Amino acid sequence: MDIAYDHISSYVFVADYGGQISVLKLESQGFQFITTLKGHQSSVRSLAYDQESRVLFSGGYDQIIVVWDIGSQKGTAYELTGHKAKLTDLCFSPQVKRLLSSSERGNVGIWDLDIQREETAEWGGGSTCEKCGIPFFWNVKDMWTRKVIGVRQHHCRKCGRAVCAKCSELESTYPPMGFEIPVRMCQDCHATVTTDDRTPLATFLEFKSDVTDMDLDEERWIWITVGSDKIIKVCVVGSHCSVVDLAVSSNLFDDTVW
């Protein structure tokens, strides 16, 4: 559903409806398949790329942004979670290391990427809760032996352990890992999150309609968005991508902008 290009390595990133990103290397006689990036649970709608740091950003219909560290070749990635609807577009500012993201409900995020983030934890497996040991509902053997009813499996978003609902009933934001909205945590991890840890690292703006496309002119610091309400919004932003003023031109199209 979108593509991005790395000028240094000649890599092309191709996002698809299945939630995967194919990595291809352009060659004189064609291309070579390199690998597939899997981090989304549904369609990947938009890609953006930081040519300097060689970092790929992908926004999907699963409401999350995945940040892929391509340059390190270590396979590291982390999530940015703050939208409550399908992502529609991404726009990266290399000068100030800010990522702009938009979603279907008119929610626009400005993410500070000039900080050290924590990598997304790998999710644990197993057939029992890693905290209390109660079997999950597919573990028929333990359910029969212990004469208990199995429960649904959840995961602590901070440590990744597989836990039951009772052992992960607490929620908290955790911006260092990209969680700007409350997410499920186990009791141990929730107890370690401090007030400073909850300090937001992203800013969100509410538009009146879906933002379908956007672009940023860093020379004049003008941010332009196109909405499904047939309105183009021209935002004059500060050098750190903070909105200073807003000018609106409406009814520029006969049909809805897609």
PDB file of C-alpha atoms in Angstrom:
ATOM      1  CA  MET A   1       0.000   0.000   0.000  1.00  0.00           C
ATOM      2  CA  ASP A   2       3.084   2.229   0.121  1.00  0.00           C
ATOM      3  CA  ILE A   3       6.789   2.226  -0.737  1.00  0.00           C
ATOM      4  CA  ALA A   4       9.983   3.818   0.602  1.00  0.00           C
ATOM      5  CA  TYR A   5      13.518   3.907  -0.794  1.00  0.00           C
ATOM      6  CA  ASP A   6      16.964   3.820   0.845  1.00  0.00           C
ATOM      7  CA  HIS A   7      19.384   5.730  -1.412  1.00  0.00           C
ATOM      8  CA  ILE A   8      22.478   4.317   0.321  1.00  0.00           C
ATOM      9  CA  SER A   9      21.729   0.600   0.055  1.00  0.00           C
ATOM     10  CA  SER A  10      19.317   0.763  -2.909  1.00  0.00           C
ATOM     11  CA  TYR A  11      16.750  -1.027  -0.762  1.00  0.00           C
ATOM     12  CA  VAL A  12      13.077  -0.638  -1.616  1.00  0.00           C
ATOM     13  CA  PHE A  13      10.492  -1.235   1.122  1.00  0.00           C
ATOM     14  CA  VAL A  14       7.087  -2.364  -0.140  1.00  0.00           C
ATOM     15  CA  ALA A  15       4.152  -2.458   2.293  1.00  0.00           C
ATOM     16  CA  ASP A  16       1.121  -4.638   1.571  1.00  0.00           C
ATOM     17  CA  TYR A  17      -2.434  -5.366   2.686  1.00  0.00           C
ATOM     18  CA  GLY A  18      -1.302  -8.441   4.614  1.00  0.00           C
ATOM     19  CA  GLY A  19       0.618  -6.390   7.162  1.00  0.00           C
ATOM     20  CA  GLN A  20       4.075  -7.259   5.837  1.00  0.00           C
ATOM     21  CA  ILE A  21       6.877  -5.145   4.383  1.00  0.00           C
ATOM     22  CA  SER A  22       9.003  -6.719   1.650  1.00  0.00           C
ATOM     23  CA  VAL A  23      12.616  -5.549   1.417  1.00  0.00           C
ATOM     24  CA  LEU A  24      14.056  -5.618  -2.115  1.00  0.00           C
ATOM     25  CA  LYS A  25      17.481  -4.545  -3.395  1.00  0.00           C
ATOM     26  CA  LEU A  26      17.486  -2.819  -6.767  1.00  0.00           C
ATOM     27  CA  GLU A  27      20.141  -4.085  -9.193  1.00  0.00           C
ATOM     28  CA  SER A  28      21.075  -3.222 -12.766  1.00  0.00           C
ATOM     29  CA  GLN A  29      19.220  -6.240 -14.131  1.00  0.00           C
ATOM     30  CA  GLY A  30      16.269  -6.211 -11.768  1.00  0.00           C
ATOM     31  CA  PHE A  31      15.969  -6.731  -8.043  1.00  0.00           C
ATOM     32  CA  GLN A  32      16.910  -9.185  -5.299  1.00  0.00           C
ATOM     33  CA  PHE A  33      14.573 -10.196  -2.494  1.00  0.00           C
ATOM     34  CA  ILE A  34      16.243  -9.549   0.887  1.00  0.00           C
ATOM     35  CA  THR A  35      13.733 -10.232   3.667  1.00  0.00           C
ATOM     36  CA  THR A  36      10.234  -9.597   4.979  1.00  0.00           C
ATOM     37  CA  LEU A  37       9.504  -7.367   7.970  1.00  0.00           C
ATOM     38  CA  LYS A  38       6.602  -8.595  10.098  1.00  0.00           C
ATOM     39  CA  GLY A  39       5.323  -6.317  12.844  1.00  0.00           C
ATOM     40  CA  HIS A  40       1.732  -5.408  11.997  1.00  0.00           C
ATOM     41  CA  GLN A  41      -1.448  -7.405  12.495  1.00  0.00           C
ATOM     42  CA  SER A  42      -3.274  -5.800   9.560  1.00  0.00           C
ATOM     43  CA  SER A  43      -2.656  -3.718   6.431  1.00  0.00           C
ATOM     44  CA  VAL A  44       0.301  -1.331   6.382  1.00  0.00           C
ATOM     45  CA  ARG A  45      -1.044   1.984   5.095  1.00  0.00           C
ATOM     46  CA  SER A  46       1.990   4.285   5.059  1.00  0.00           C
ATOM     47  CA  LEU A  47       5.790   4.284   5.159  1.00  0.00           C
ATOM     48  CA  ALA A  48       8.343   6.997   5.912  1.00  0.00           C
ATOM     49  CA  TYR A  49      12.133   6.757   5.941  1.00  0.00           C
ATOM     50  CA  ASP A  50      14.977   8.543   7.716  1.00  0.00           C
ATOM     51  CA  GLN A  51      17.818   8.482   5.176  1.00  0.00           C
ATOM     52  CA  GLU A  52      20.433   9.712   7.672  1.00  0.00           C
ATOM     53  CA  SER A  53      19.778   7.219  10.478  1.00  0.00           C
ATOM     54  CA  ARG A  54      18.429   4.563   8.097  1.00  0.00           C
ATOM     55  CA  VAL A  55      15.278   4.033  10.116  1.00  0.00           C
ATOM     56  CA  LEU A  56      11.981   2.918   8.565  1.00  0.00           C
ATOM     57  CA  PHE A  57       8.590   3.940   9.959  1.00  0.00           C
ATOM     58  CA  SER A  58       5.433   1.988   9.146  1.00  0.00           C
ATOM     59  CA  GLY A  59       1.861   2.888  10.073  1.00  0.00           C
ATOM     60  CA  GLY A  60      -0.920   0.333   9.878  1.00  0.00           C
ATOM     61  CA  TYR A  61      -4.618  -0.273  10.211  1.00  0.00           C
ATOM     62  CA  ASP A  62      -3.823  -1.898  13.581  1.00  0.00           C
ATOM     63  CA  GLN A  63      -3.406   1.660  14.948  1.00  0.00           C
ATOM     64  CA  ILE A  64       0.315   1.334  15.695  1.00  0.00           C
ATOM     65  CA  ILE A  65       3.532   2.696  14.223  1.00  0.00           C
ATOM     66  CA  VAL A  66       6.552   0.396  14.071  1.00  0.00           C
ATOM     67  CA  VAL A  67      10.044   1.912  14.010  1.00  0.00           C
ATOM     68  CA  TRP A  68      12.544  -0.391  12.265  1.00  0.00           C
ATOM     69  CA  ASP A  69      16.291   0.157  12.746  1.00  0.00           C
ATOM     70  CA  ILE A  70      17.489  -0.848   9.282  1.00  0.00           C
ATOM     71  CA  GLY A  71      20.963   0.684   9.544  1.00  0.00           C
ATOM     72  CA  SER A  72      22.170  -1.325  12.549  1.00  0.00           C
ATOM     73  CA  GLN A  73      21.256  -4.638  10.861  1.00  0.00           C
ATOM     74  CA  LYS A  74      20.411  -6.040  14.305  1.00  0.00           C
ATOM     75  CA  GLY A  75      16.706  -6.473  13.669  1.00  0.00           C
ATOM     76  CA  THR A  76      15.707  -4.064  16.446  1.00  0.00           C
ATOM     77  CA  ALA A  77      12.296  -2.384  16.419  1.00  0.00           C
ATOM     78  CA  TYR A  78       9.877  -0.642  18.744  1.00  0.00           C
ATOM     79  CA  GLU A  79       6.271   0.528  18.611  1.00  0.00           C
ATOM     80  CA  LEU A  80       4.629   3.932  18.902  1.00  0.00           C
ATOM     81  CA  THR A  81       1.100   3.604  20.277  1.00  0.00           C
ATOM     82  CA  GLY A  82      -1.161   6.621  20.652  1.00  0.00           C
ATOM     83  CA  HIS A  83      -3.759   6.527  17.899  1.00  0.00           C
ATOM     84  CA  LYS A  84      -7.211   5.026  18.375  1.00  0.00           C
ATOM     85  CA  ALA A  85      -8.053   4.545  14.701  1.00  0.00           C
ATOM     86  CA  LYS A  86      -6.396   3.297  11.513  1.00  0.00           C
ATOM     87  CA  LEU A  87      -3.219   5.147  10.522  1.00  0.00           C
ATOM     88  CA  THR A  88      -3.514   7.029   7.230  1.00  0.00           C
ATOM     89  CA  ASP A  89      -0.166   8.749   6.662  1.00  0.00           C
ATOM     90  CA  LEU A  90       3.326   9.345   8.062  1.00  0.00           C
ATOM     91  CA  CYS A  91       5.692  12.261   7.491  1.00  0.00           C
ATOM     92  CA  PHE A  92       9.229  12.472   8.929  1.00  0.00           C
ATOM     93  CA  SER A  93      11.210  15.645   9.658  1.00  0.00           C
ATOM     94  CA  PRO A  94      14.958  14.834   9.502  1.00  0.00           C
ATOM     95  CA  GLN A  95      16.016  18.287  10.746  1.00  0.00           C
ATOM     96  CA  VAL A  96      14.318  18.061  14.127  1.00  0.00           C
ATOM     97  CA  LYS A  97      13.787  14.278  14.324  1.00  0.00           C
ATOM     98  CA  ARG A  98      10.011  14.444  14.567  1.00  0.00           C
ATOM     99  CA  LEU A  99       7.530  11.995  13.079  1.00  0.00           C
ATOM    100  CA  LEU A 100       4.067  13.238  12.092  1.00  0.00           C
ATOM    101  CA  SER A 101       1.298  10.649  11.983  1.00  0.00           C
ATOM    102  CA  SER A 102      -2.387  10.874  11.101  1.00  0.00           C
ATOM    103  CA  SER A 103      -5.360   8.579  11.630  1.00  0.00           C
ATOM    104  CA  GLU A 104      -8.888   8.199  10.304  1.00  0.00           C
ATOM    105  CA  ARG A 105     -10.591  10.061  13.147  1.00  0.00           C
ATOM    106  CA  GLY A 106      -8.695  13.289  12.585  1.00  0.00           C
ATOM    107  CA  ASN A 107      -6.084  12.531  15.223  1.00  0.00           C
ATOM    108  CA  VAL A 108      -2.573  13.781  14.362  1.00  0.00           C
ATOM    109  CA  GLY A 109       0.490  12.866  16.410  1.00  0.00           C
ATOM    110  CA  ILE A 110       3.878  14.584  16.662  1.00  0.00           C
ATOM    111  CA  TRP A 111       6.468  12.134  17.993  1.00  0.00           C
ATOM    112  CA  ASP A 112       9.844  13.123  19.453  1.00  0.00           C
ATOM    113  CA  LEU A 113      12.402  10.679  18.040  1.00  0.00           C
ATOM    114  CA  ASP A 114      15.495  12.553  19.212  1.00  0.00           C
ATOM    115  CA  ILE A 115      15.574  10.461  22.394  1.00  0.00           C
ATOM    116  CA  GLN A 116      16.589   6.962  23.392  1.00  0.00           C
ATOM    117  CA  ARG A 117      13.683   4.534  23.169  1.00  0.00           C
ATOM    118  CA  GLU A 118      13.273   1.056  24.623  1.00  0.00           C
ATOM    119  CA  GLU A 119      12.839  -1.839  22.220  1.00  0.00           C
ATOM    120  CA  THR A 120       9.504  -3.654  22.162  1.00  0.00           C
ATOM    121  CA  ALA A 121       9.609  -6.738  24.386  1.00  0.00           C
ATOM    122  CA  GLU A 122       9.281 -10.174  22.797  1.00  0.00           C
ATOM    123  CA  TRP A 123       6.057 -11.877  23.810  1.00  0.00           C
ATOM    124  CA  GLY A 124       6.395 -14.973  25.924  1.00  0.00           C
ATOM    125  CA  GLY A 125       4.700 -18.239  25.092  1.00  0.00           C
ATOM    126  CA  GLY A 126       3.878 -21.240  27.205  1.00  0.00           C
ATOM    127  CA  SER A 127       0.581 -22.775  28.215  1.00  0.00           C
ATOM    128  CA  THR A 128       0.357 -21.363  31.754  1.00  0.00           C
ATOM    129  CA  CYS A 129       0.466 -17.881  33.279  1.00  0.00           C
ATOM    130  CA  GLU A 130       4.073 -16.900  33.949  1.00  0.00           C
ATOM    131  CA  LYS A 131       3.001 -15.214  37.193  1.00  0.00           C
ATOM    132  CA  CYS A 132       0.495 -17.470  38.967  1.00  0.00           C
ATOM    133  CA  GLY A 133       0.748 -20.654  36.904  1.00  0.00           C
ATOM    134  CA  ILE A 134      -2.945 -21.011  36.037  1.00  0.00           C
ATOM    135  CA  PRO A 135      -3.366 -22.889  32.725  1.00  0.00           C
ATOM    136  CA  PHE A 136      -4.585 -21.128  29.619  1.00  0.00           C
ATOM    137  CA  PHE A 137      -7.794 -22.437  28.078  1.00  0.00           C
ATOM    138  CA  TRP A 138      -6.057 -24.601  25.448  1.00  0.00           C
ATOM    139  CA  ASN A 139      -4.000 -26.432  28.088  1.00  0.00           C
ATOM    140  CA  VAL A 140      -6.527 -29.231  28.572  1.00  0.00           C
ATOM    141  CA  LYS A 141      -4.059 -31.526  30.345  1.00  0.00           C
ATOM    142  CA  ASP A 142      -3.334 -29.105  33.198  1.00  0.00           C
ATOM    143  CA  MET A 143      -6.982 -28.103  33.413  1.00  0.00           C
ATOM    144  CA  TRP A 144      -7.963 -31.764  33.914  1.00  0.00           C
ATOM    145  CA  THR A 145      -5.140 -32.531  36.351  1.00  0.00           C
ATOM    146  CA  ARG A 146      -5.703 -29.459  38.527  1.00  0.00           C
ATOM    147  CA  LYS A 147      -9.508 -29.439  38.126  1.00  0.00           C
ATOM    148  CA  VAL A 148      -9.559 -25.757  37.155  1.00  0.00           C
ATOM    149  CA  ILE A 149     -11.045 -23.786  34.292  1.00  0.00           C
ATOM    150  CA  GLY A 150      -8.518 -22.402  31.833  1.00  0.00           C
ATOM    151  CA  VAL A 151      -8.280 -18.670  31.202  1.00  0.00           C
ATOM    152  CA  ARG A 152      -7.416 -16.408  28.297  1.00  0.00           C
ATOM    153  CA  GLN A 153      -3.786 -15.498  27.631  1.00  0.00           C
ATOM    154  CA  HIS A 154      -2.655 -11.863  27.782  1.00  0.00           C
ATOM    155  CA  HIS A 155       0.763 -10.224  27.607  1.00  0.00           C
ATOM    156  CA  CYS A 156       2.418  -7.529  29.680  1.00  0.00           C
ATOM    157  CA  ARG A 157       3.353  -4.854  27.160  1.00  0.00           C
ATOM    158  CA  LYS A 158       6.448  -3.831  29.143  1.00  0.00           C
ATOM    159  CA  CYS A 159       8.174  -7.174  29.819  1.00  0.00           C
ATOM    160  CA  GLY A 160       6.316  -9.369  27.327  1.00  0.00           C
ATOM    161  CA  ARG A 161       5.449 -12.166  29.754  1.00  0.00           C
ATOM    162  CA  ALA A 162       2.388 -14.309  29.037  1.00  0.00           C
ATOM    163  CA  VAL A 163      -0.016 -13.724  31.916  1.00  0.00           C
ATOM    164  CA  CYS A 164      -3.667 -14.144  32.845  1.00  0.00           C
ATOM    165  CA  ALA A 165      -6.121 -11.251  33.157  1.00  0.00           C
ATOM    166  CA  LYS A 166      -5.913 -11.221  36.958  1.00  0.00           C
ATOM    167  CA  CYS A 167      -2.128 -10.864  36.903  1.00  0.00           C
ATOM    168  CA  SER A 168      -2.262  -8.058  34.319  1.00  0.00           C
ATOM    169  CA  GLU A 169      -5.318  -6.054  35.326  1.00  0.00           C
ATOM    170  CA  LEU A 170      -3.342  -2.800  35.755  1.00  0.00           C
ATOM    171  CA  GLU A 171      -2.701  -0.320  32.954  1.00  0.00           C
ATOM    172  CA  SER A 172      -0.271   2.554  32.471  1.00  0.00           C
ATOM    173  CA  THR A 173       1.253   4.742  29.820  1.00  0.00           C
ATOM    174  CA  TYR A 174       4.975   4.198  29.210  1.00  0.00           C
ATOM    175  CA  PRO A 175       6.306   6.698  26.615  1.00  0.00           C
ATOM    176  CA  PRO A 176       9.941   5.421  26.677  1.00  0.00           C
ATOM    177  CA  MET A 177       8.598   2.289  24.956  1.00  0.00           C
ATOM    178  CA  GLY A 178       6.208   4.295  22.781  1.00  0.00           C
ATOM    179  CA  PHE A 179       3.010   3.745  24.778  1.00  0.00           C
ATOM    180  CA  GLU A 180       1.313   7.154  24.931  1.00  0.00           C
ATOM    181  CA  ILE A 181      -2.019   5.553  25.868  1.00  0.00           C
ATOM    182  CA  PRO A 182      -2.538   3.121  28.787  1.00  0.00           C
ATOM    183  CA  VAL A 183      -1.586  -0.479  28.029  1.00  0.00           C
ATOM    184  CA  ARG A 184      -1.840  -3.725  29.966  1.00  0.00           C
ATOM    185  CA  MET A 185       0.989  -4.465  32.407  1.00  0.00           C
ATOM    186  CA  CYS A 186       1.746  -7.135  34.964  1.00  0.00           C
ATOM    187  CA  GLN A 187       1.812  -6.033  38.591  1.00  0.00           C
ATOM    188  CA  ASP A 188       5.614  -6.154  38.819  1.00  0.00           C
ATOM    189  CA  CYS A 189       6.159  -3.904  35.794  1.00  0.00           C
ATOM    190  CA  HIS A 190       3.397  -1.496  36.793  1.00  0.00           C
ATOM    191  CA  ALA A 191       5.092  -0.978  40.156  1.00  0.00           C
ATOM    192  CA  THR A 192       8.351   0.068  38.469  1.00  0.00           C
ATOM    193  CA  VAL A 193       6.799   2.820  36.307  1.00  0.00           C
ATOM    194  CA  THR A 194       7.507   6.213  37.880  1.00  0.00           C
ATOM    195  CA  THR A 195       5.841   9.581  37.371  1.00  0.00           C
ATOM    196  CA  ASP A 196       8.788  10.678  35.224  1.00  0.00           C
ATOM    197  CA  ASP A 197       8.366   7.537  33.102  1.00  0.00           C
ATOM    198  CA  ARG A 198       4.819   8.662  32.294  1.00  0.00           C
ATOM    199  CA  THR A 199       5.917  12.056  30.939  1.00  0.00           C
ATOM    200  CA  PRO A 200       4.504  12.259  27.378  1.00  0.00           C
ATOM    201  CA  LEU A 201       6.976  12.174  24.507  1.00  0.00           C
ATOM    202  CA  ALA A 202       4.372  12.937  21.847  1.00  0.00           C
ATOM    203  CA  THR A 203       1.784  15.639  21.198  1.00  0.00           C
ATOM    204  CA  PHE A 204      -1.633  14.983  19.661  1.00  0.00           C
ATOM    205  CA  LEU A 205      -3.871  17.364  17.735  1.00  0.00           C
ATOM    206  CA  GLU A 206      -7.548  16.857  16.947  1.00  0.00           C
ATOM    207  CA  PHE A 207      -8.744  17.737  13.458  1.00  0.00           C
ATOM    208  CA  LYS A 208     -12.443  17.816  12.541  1.00  0.00           C
ATOM    209  CA  SER A 209     -12.113  15.119   9.876  1.00  0.00           C
ATOM    210  CA  ASP A 210      -9.855  12.335   8.675  1.00  0.00           C
ATOM    211  CA  VAL A 211      -6.421  13.392   7.425  1.00  0.00           C
ATOM    212  CA  THR A 212      -5.762  11.390   4.276  1.00  0.00           C
ATOM    213  CA  ASP A 213      -2.400  12.858   3.227  1.00  0.00           C
ATOM    214  CA  MET A 214       0.157  15.386   4.451  1.00  0.00           C
ATOM    215  CA  ASP A 215       3.551  16.899   3.695  1.00  0.00           C
ATOM    216  CA  LEU A 216       6.081  19.139   5.464  1.00  0.00           C
ATOM    217  CA  ASP A 217       8.164  21.946   3.935  1.00  0.00           C
ATOM    218  CA  GLU A 218      11.114  22.238   6.335  1.00  0.00           C
ATOM    219  CA  GLU A 219      12.582  25.303   4.611  1.00  0.00           C
ATOM    220  CA  ARG A 220       9.510  27.425   5.342  1.00  0.00           C
ATOM    221  CA  TRP A 221       8.159  25.223   8.162  1.00  0.00           C
ATOM    222  CA  ILE A 222       4.788  24.781   6.522  1.00  0.00           C
ATOM    223  CA  TRP A 223       2.769  21.647   7.187  1.00  0.00           C
ATOM    224  CA  ILE A 224      -0.004  20.827   4.709  1.00  0.00           C
ATOM    225  CA  THR A 225      -2.753  18.275   5.321  1.00  0.00           C
ATOM    226  CA  VAL A 226      -5.544  17.035   3.066  1.00  0.00           C
ATOM    227  CA  GLY A 227      -8.763  15.769   4.615  1.00  0.00           C
ATOM    228  CA  SER A 228     -11.720  13.647   3.584  1.00  0.00           C
ATOM    229  CA  ASP A 229     -13.902  16.744   4.153  1.00  0.00           C
ATOM    230  CA  LYS A 230     -12.433  18.329   0.966  1.00  0.00           C
ATOM    231  CA  ILE A 231     -10.365  20.784   3.013  1.00  0.00           C
ATOM    232  CA  ILE A 232      -6.650  21.545   2.718  1.00  0.00           C
ATOM    233  CA  LYS A 233      -5.145  22.863   5.934  1.00  0.00           C
ATOM    234  CA  VAL A 234      -1.922  24.868   5.852  1.00  0.00           C
ATOM    235  CA  CYS A 235      -0.225  24.913   9.248  1.00  0.00           C
ATOM    236  CA  VAL A 236       2.650  27.260  10.077  1.00  0.00           C
ATOM    237  CA  VAL A 237       4.766  25.302  12.529  1.00  0.00           C
ATOM    238  CA  GLY A 238       7.697  26.081  14.792  1.00  0.00           C
ATOM    239  CA  SER A 239      11.173  24.654  14.346  1.00  0.00           C
ATOM    240  CA  HIS A 240      10.231  21.758  16.630  1.00  0.00           C
ATOM    241  CA  CYS A 241       7.018  20.942  14.722  1.00  0.00           C
ATOM    242  CA  SER A 242       4.762  22.724  17.191  1.00  0.00           C
ATOM    243  CA  VAL A 243       1.752  24.346  15.529  1.00  0.00           C
ATOM    244  CA  VAL A 244       1.908  28.159  15.606  1.00  0.00           C
ATOM    245  CA  ASP A 245      -0.938  29.172  13.318  1.00  0.00           C
ATOM    246  CA  LEU A 246      -3.527  27.525  11.127  1.00  0.00           C
ATOM    247  CA  ALA A 247      -4.961  28.676   7.815  1.00  0.00           C
ATOM    248  CA  VAL A 248      -7.751  26.768   6.102  1.00  0.00           C
ATOM    249  CA  SER A 249      -8.814  26.636   2.442  1.00  0.00           C
ATOM    250  CA  SER A 250     -12.055  24.725   1.903  1.00  0.00           C
ATOM    251  CA  ASN A 251     -14.195  23.387  -0.930  1.00  0.00           C
ATOM    252  CA  LEU A 252     -11.243  22.951  -3.259  1.00  0.00           C
ATOM    253  CA  PHE A 253     -12.475  19.648  -4.627  1.00  0.00           C
ATOM    254  CA  ASP A 254     -15.705  18.465  -6.166  1.00  0.00           C
ATOM    255  CA  ASP A 255     -15.251  14.987  -4.729  1.00  0.00           C
ATOM    256  CA  THR A 256     -13.835  13.527  -1.547  1.00  0.00           C
ATOM    257  CA  VAL A 257     -10.042  13.450  -1.408  1.00  0.00           C
ATOM    258  CA  TRP A 258      -8.740   9.897  -1.143  1.00  0.00           C
TER     259      TRP A 258
END
